[in-house]
Amino acid sequence: MQATTRTGGLITGWGAALPDKVVTNEDLVATLDTTEDWIVERTGIRERRVGGTTAGLAVEAGQRALDTAGLSPTDIELLILCTTTPDMAIPSTASLVQDELGTPGGAVDLNAACSGFVYGLVAAHGHVALGYERILLIGAETMSRVTDWDDRNTAVLFGDGAGAVVLEATGGVDGLLGFDLGSDGSARHLLEADIGGFMRMEGREVFRRAVRAVVDTANRAMQRAGVTIADLALVVPHQANIRIIESAARRLGISMDRTVNVLETTGNTSAASIPMGLVHAVESGRLHGGDLVLLVGFGAGMSWAAAVIRWGTGA
Ligand code: COA
């Protein structure tokens, strides 16, 4: 859709969190029928972090985002936690995070798998349009808990982590220029897990659909934003496989040096991967006020989502 908000929102704070424990490819080679070369060549992943709880990682990343924004938890009116790995079936993990951080307003989980953070960003802008002033949006995952570490098809791919942003109402300038959200539930069997069970995945088919979904959703979001790929300073894609990013970048006509890549050291952290990529880009000085950025994700569902945002206040 074309963003037509009455009150604009801008990202004013950001932060990420990773568990301490590093699991290298070498560690996996010790227990799985795989090789270091296979994992690096087919995925681009060298290591991933494992451990903690979704709520614990979310609290850490959320607090960092509040600190960057110069806000205290009591300033937050709504907490949206994007996750596909909640800590409990009931209640929402957002409830745990809300209690731990001490945010006074609403708290809700949002599950759109690896597309979750972009869905959350659009939802947050929608709440700003309704009058909310300050929203804490977090993507947090403990994928390690739904990974069968004896299954080489999935064990090499996933990791744990969290990334968060604060979205504040501006009264005028809006950071969200255009977006696209989609889902095809008829393909849900391609990547699924029962409650309490491990992920099952048809990797090759997910790969094929992922490239197509990223290109299509990105093009729709750019068209609605009235921009072209040449206008973008940076693309922050979901971090699942470097070859998916390369393939999509080639088809979109953007060079890899204008994409953000953290998966080499994080693996696929689902809803946490885009905010972690965004935080990495800001902290390494790759984003400046006024820059146009495309956030684009895809994942189980199958779901997909893209958003074109204008960074900072330099509009
Ligand atoms: N080590 C060694 N061999 C492995 C392996 C591993 N860790 N995992 C799978 N293989 C094998 C397969 O069993 C297959 O063997 P076979 O030909 O005897 O059946 C072979 O490698 C090739 O499998 P293929 O599926 O063609 O490999 P690929 O190049 O597509 O790479 C993935 C496999 C999983 C890395 C890739 O398909 C992928 O990344 N898919 C998308 C997954 C994804 O992003 N999921 C999350 C979505 S949010």
CSV table of C-alpha atoms in Angstrom, one decimal, residues 61-315:
chain,number,residue,atom,x,y,z
A,61,ALA,CA,17.9,-5.3,22.6
A,62,GLY,CA,14.9,-3.2,23.7
A,63,GLN,CA,16.7,-1.5,26.5
A,64,ARG,CA,19.6,-0.6,24.1
A,65,ALA,CA,17.1,0.9,21.7
A,66,LEU,CA,15.5,3.0,24.5
A,67,ASP,CA,19.0,4.2,25.6
A,68,THR,CA,19.9,5.3,22.0
A,69,ALA,CA,16.6,7.1,21.8
A,70,GLY,CA,17.2,8.8,25.2
A,71,LEU,CA,13.9,7.4,26.5
A,72,SER,CA,13.0,5.5,29.6
A,73,PRO,CA,10.7,2.4,29.5
A,74,THR,CA,7.9,4.5,31.0
A,75,ASP,CA,7.8,6.6,27.9
A,76,ILE,CA,6.7,3.6,25.8
A,77,GLU,CA,3.0,3.4,24.9
A,78,LEU,CA,3.1,0.1,23.0
A,79,LEU,CA,5.5,-2.8,22.8
A,80,ILE,CA,5.3,-5.0,19.7
A,81,LEU,CA,7.4,-8.2,19.8
A,82,CYS,CA,7.9,-9.9,16.5
A,83,THR,CA,8.8,-13.6,17.1
A,84,THR,CA,8.1,-17.0,15.8
A,85,THR,CA,9.7,-18.6,18.9
A,86,PRO,CA,7.7,-17.4,21.9
A,87,ASP,CA,9.0,-18.6,25.3
A,88,MET,CA,5.6,-19.9,26.3
A,89,ALA,CA,2.3,-20.9,24.6
A,90,ILE,CA,0.5,-18.7,27.0
A,91,PRO,CA,0.9,-15.8,27.6
A,92,SER,CA,2.6,-13.7,24.9
A,93,THR,CA,6.3,-13.2,25.2
A,94,ALA,CA,5.6,-9.5,24.9
A,95,SER,CA,4.0,-9.8,28.4
A,96,LEU,CA,7.3,-11.0,29.9
A,97,VAL,CA,9.3,-8.3,28.1
A,98,GLN,CA,6.8,-5.6,29.2
A,99,ASP,CA,7.0,-6.7,32.8
A,100,GLU,CA,10.8,-7.0,32.8
A,101,LEU,CA,11.4,-3.6,31.1
A,102,GLY,CA,8.5,-1.8,32.9
A,103,THR,CA,6.8,-0.3,29.9
A,104,PRO,CA,3.3,0.9,30.9
A,105,GLY,CA,1.3,0.5,27.7
A,106,GLY,CA,0.1,-2.3,25.5
A,107,ALA,CA,2.2,-5.4,24.7
A,108,VAL,CA,1.6,-7.9,21.9
A,109,ASP,CA,3.4,-10.7,20.0
A,110,LEU,CA,3.3,-10.6,16.2
A,111,ASN,CA,4.2,-13.8,14.3
A,112,ALA,CA,4.9,-13.5,10.6
A,113,ALA,CA,8.0,-15.7,10.8
A,114,CYS,CA,11.1,-14.1,9.2
A,115,SER,CA,8.9,-11.3,7.6
A,116,GLY,CA,7.7,-10.4,11.1
A,117,PHE,CA,9.8,-7.3,11.8
A,118,VAL,CA,8.6,-5.6,8.6
A,119,TYR,CA,5.0,-6.5,9.4
A,120,GLY,CA,5.7,-5.0,12.9
A,121,LEU,CA,7.2,-1.8,11.5
A,122,VAL,CA,4.1,-1.3,9.3
A,123,ALA,CA,1.8,-2.0,12.3
A,124,ALA,CA,3.8,0.4,14.4
A,125,HIS,CA,3.4,3.2,11.8
A,126,GLY,CA,-0.3,2.4,11.8
A,127,HIS,CA,-0.5,3.0,15.5
A,128,VAL,CA,1.4,6.2,15.2
A,129,ALA,CA,-1.2,7.3,12.6
A,130,LEU,CA,-3.8,6.5,15.3
A,131,GLY,CA,-2.1,8.8,17.8
A,132,TYR,CA,0.6,6.7,19.6
A,133,GLU,CA,3.7,8.8,20.3
A,134,ARG,CA,6.4,6.2,21.2
A,135,ILE,CA,6.5,2.5,20.2
A,136,LEU,CA,9.1,-0.1,21.0
A,137,LEU,CA,9.4,-2.6,18.2
A,138,ILE,CA,11.5,-5.7,18.8
A,139,GLY,CA,12.4,-8.8,16.7
A,140,ALA,CA,13.7,-11.6,19.0
A,141,GLU,CA,14.2,-15.3,18.4
A,142,THR,CA,15.6,-18.4,19.9
A,143,MET,CA,15.6,-20.5,16.8
A,144,SER,CA,18.0,-23.0,18.5
A,145,ARG,CA,15.0,-24.3,20.6
A,146,VAL,CA,13.1,-25.3,17.5
A,147,THR,CA,16.1,-26.7,15.6
A,148,ASP,CA,16.9,-30.4,15.5
A,149,TRP,CA,20.7,-30.3,16.0
A,150,ASP,CA,20.9,-33.7,14.4
A,151,ASP,CA,19.3,-32.6,11.1
A,152,ARG,CA,22.0,-31.2,8.8
A,153,ASN,CA,19.3,-29.6,6.6
A,154,THR,CA,18.4,-27.1,9.2
A,155,ALA,CA,21.0,-27.2,12.0
A,156,VAL,CA,23.6,-25.3,9.9
A,157,LEU,CA,21.2,-22.4,9.1
A,158,PHE,CA,19.7,-20.9,12.3
A,159,GLY,CA,20.8,-18.9,15.3
A,160,ASP,CA,19.4,-16.8,18.2
A,161,GLY,CA,19.4,-13.0,18.7
A,162,ALA,CA,17.3,-9.8,18.9
A,163,GLY,CA,17.1,-6.4,17.4
A,164,ALA,CA,14.9,-3.4,18.4
A,165,VAL,CA,13.9,0.0,17.3
A,166,VAL,CA,12.0,2.9,18.9
A,167,LEU,CA,9.5,4.6,16.6
A,168,GLU,CA,8.4,8.1,17.6
A,169,ALA,CA,5.7,10.3,16.2
A,170,THR,CA,7.0,13.3,14.4
A,171,GLY,CA,3.8,15.2,13.6
A,172,GLY,CA,4.9,15.7,10.1
A,173,VAL,CA,7.6,13.8,8.2
A,174,ASP,CA,6.9,10.1,7.8
A,175,GLY,CA,9.7,7.6,7.6
A,176,LEU,CA,7.6,5.0,5.9
A,177,LEU,CA,7.3,5.8,2.2
A,178,GLY,CA,5.7,2.6,0.9
A,179,PHE,CA,5.3,-1.1,1.8
A,180,ASP,CA,4.0,-4.5,0.8
A,181,LEU,CA,2.8,-7.3,2.9
A,182,GLY,CA,1.9,-10.8,1.6
A,183,SER,CA,1.4,-14.4,2.4
A,184,ASP,CA,0.6,-17.7,0.6
A,185,GLY,CA,-0.7,-20.1,3.2
A,186,SER,CA,-1.0,-22.9,0.7
A,187,ALA,CA,2.8,-23.2,0.9
A,188,ARG,CA,3.0,-23.4,4.7
A,189,HIS,CA,4.2,-27.0,4.6
A,190,LEU,CA,7.5,-25.9,3.1
A,191,LEU,CA,8.7,-24.7,6.5
A,192,GLU,CA,6.8,-25.7,9.6
A,193,ALA,CA,7.1,-26.9,13.2
A,194,ASP,CA,4.5,-28.5,15.5
A,195,ILE,CA,4.0,-26.9,18.9
A,196,GLY,CA,6.9,-28.2,21.0
A,197,GLY,CA,8.5,-29.8,17.9
A,198,PHE,CA,11.4,-29.1,15.5
A,199,MET,CA,11.4,-27.3,12.2
A,200,ARG,CA,11.0,-29.3,9.0
A,201,MET,CA,12.0,-27.6,5.8
A,202,GLU,CA,12.0,-28.2,2.0
A,203,GLY,CA,15.1,-26.1,1.5
A,204,ARG,CA,15.4,-26.1,-2.2
A,205,GLU,CA,11.8,-25.0,-2.8
A,206,VAL,CA,12.0,-22.4,0.0
A,207,PHE,CA,15.1,-21.0,-1.7
A,208,ARG,CA,13.4,-20.8,-5.1
A,209,ARG,CA,10.3,-19.1,-3.7
A,210,ALA,CA,12.3,-16.8,-1.5
A,211,VAL,CA,14.2,-15.2,-4.3
A,212,ARG,CA,11.0,-14.6,-6.3
A,213,ALA,CA,9.2,-13.3,-3.2
A,214,VAL,CA,12.0,-10.9,-2.3
A,215,VAL,CA,12.2,-9.4,-5.8
A,216,ASP,CA,8.4,-9.1,-6.2
A,217,THR,CA,7.6,-7.6,-2.8
A,218,ALA,CA,10.6,-5.2,-3.0
A,219,ASN,CA,9.4,-4.0,-6.4
A,220,ARG,CA,5.9,-3.4,-5.1
A,221,ALA,CA,7.1,-1.5,-2.1
A,222,MET,CA,9.4,0.7,-4.2
A,223,GLN,CA,6.7,1.4,-6.7
A,224,ARG,CA,4.3,2.4,-4.0
A,225,ALA,CA,7.0,4.6,-2.4
A,226,GLY,CA,7.6,6.2,-5.8
A,227,VAL,CA,11.3,5.3,-5.8
A,228,THR,CA,13.6,3.1,-7.9
A,229,ILE,CA,16.4,0.8,-6.9
A,230,ALA,CA,18.9,3.6,-7.9
A,231,ASP,CA,17.4,5.8,-5.2
A,232,LEU,CA,18.2,3.4,-2.4
A,233,ALA,CA,21.3,3.9,-0.2
A,234,LEU,CA,21.0,0.5,1.3
A,235,VAL,CA,19.0,-2.8,1.3
A,236,VAL,CA,18.6,-4.6,4.5
A,237,PRO,CA,17.4,-8.1,3.5
A,238,HIS,CA,16.3,-11.0,5.7
A,239,GLN,CA,19.5,-12.9,6.5
A,240,ALA,CA,18.8,-16.6,5.5
A,241,ASN,CA,21.4,-17.5,2.9
A,242,ILE,CA,23.9,-15.3,1.1
A,243,ARG,CA,23.0,-16.9,-2.2
A,244,ILE,CA,19.4,-15.8,-1.8
A,245,ILE,CA,20.6,-12.3,-1.2
A,246,GLU,CA,23.0,-12.4,-4.1
A,247,SER,CA,20.3,-13.8,-6.5
A,248,ALA,CA,17.7,-11.3,-5.4
A,249,ALA,CA,20.2,-8.4,-5.5
A,250,ARG,CA,21.2,-9.4,-9.1
A,251,ARG,CA,17.5,-9.5,-10.2
A,252,LEU,CA,16.7,-6.2,-8.5
A,253,GLY,CA,19.8,-4.6,-10.1
A,254,ILE,CA,21.6,-3.6,-6.9
A,255,SER,CA,25.2,-4.4,-6.1
A,256,MET,CA,26.1,-6.5,-3.0
A,257,ASP,CA,28.0,-3.6,-1.5
A,258,ARG,CA,24.6,-1.8,-1.1
A,259,THR,CA,23.2,-4.7,0.9
A,260,VAL,CA,23.7,-5.4,4.6
A,261,ASN,CA,25.0,-8.8,5.6
A,262,VAL,CA,25.3,-10.1,9.1
A,263,LEU,CA,24.4,-13.7,8.6
A,264,GLU,CA,28.1,-14.8,8.4
A,265,THR,CA,28.3,-14.4,12.2
A,266,THR,CA,24.6,-14.8,13.2
A,267,GLY,CA,23.0,-17.4,10.9
A,268,ASN,CA,19.3,-17.0,10.2
A,269,THR,CA,17.7,-15.4,13.2
A,270,SER,CA,14.2,-15.1,11.6
A,271,ALA,CA,12.3,-11.9,12.8
A,272,ALA,CA,15.5,-10.6,14.5
A,273,SER,CA,17.6,-10.6,11.4
A,274,ILE,CA,16.4,-7.4,9.7
A,275,PRO,CA,16.6,-5.2,12.8
A,276,MET,CA,20.0,-6.7,13.6
A,277,GLY,CA,21.1,-5.9,10.1
A,278,LEU,CA,19.7,-2.4,10.5
A,279,VAL,CA,21.5,-1.8,13.8
A,280,HIS,CA,24.7,-3.1,12.2
A,281,ALA,CA,24.4,-0.7,9.3
A,282,VAL,CA,23.8,2.3,11.6
A,283,GLU,CA,26.6,1.4,14.0
A,284,SER,CA,29.1,0.9,11.2
A,285,GLY,CA,28.3,4.4,9.8
A,286,ARG,CA,26.5,3.1,6.7
A,287,LEU,CA,23.3,5.1,7.2
A,288,HIS,CA,22.9,8.9,7.1
A,289,GLY,CA,19.9,11.2,7.7
A,290,GLY,CA,17.7,11.2,4.6
A,291,ASP,CA,19.0,7.9,3.2
A,292,LEU,CA,16.4,5.7,1.6
A,293,VAL,CA,16.5,2.1,2.9
A,294,LEU,CA,14.6,-1.0,1.7
A,295,LEU,CA,13.8,-3.6,4.4
A,296,VAL,CA,12.8,-6.9,2.8
A,297,GLY,CA,11.9,-10.2,4.3
A,298,PHE,CA,10.4,-13.6,3.5
A,299,GLY,CA,9.8,-16.7,5.5
A,300,ALA,CA,7.5,-19.5,6.8
A,301,GLY,CA,3.9,-19.1,5.9
A,302,MET,CA,5.1,-18.4,3.3
A,303,SER,CA,5.1,-14.8,4.1
A,304,TRP,CA,6.9,-11.8,2.6
A,305,ALA,CA,7.1,-8.1,3.4
A,306,ALA,CA,9.0,-5.0,2.2
A,307,ALA,CA,9.2,-1.4,3.4
A,308,VAL,CA,10.9,1.6,2.0
A,309,ILE,CA,11.9,4.0,4.8
A,310,ARG,CA,13.7,7.3,5.0
A,311,TRP,CA,16.3,7.2,7.7
A,312,GLY,CA,16.5,9.8,10.4
A,313,THR,CA,15.3,13.4,10.2
A,314,GLY,CA,17.2,14.6,7.1
A,315,ALA,CA,14.2,14.3,4.8
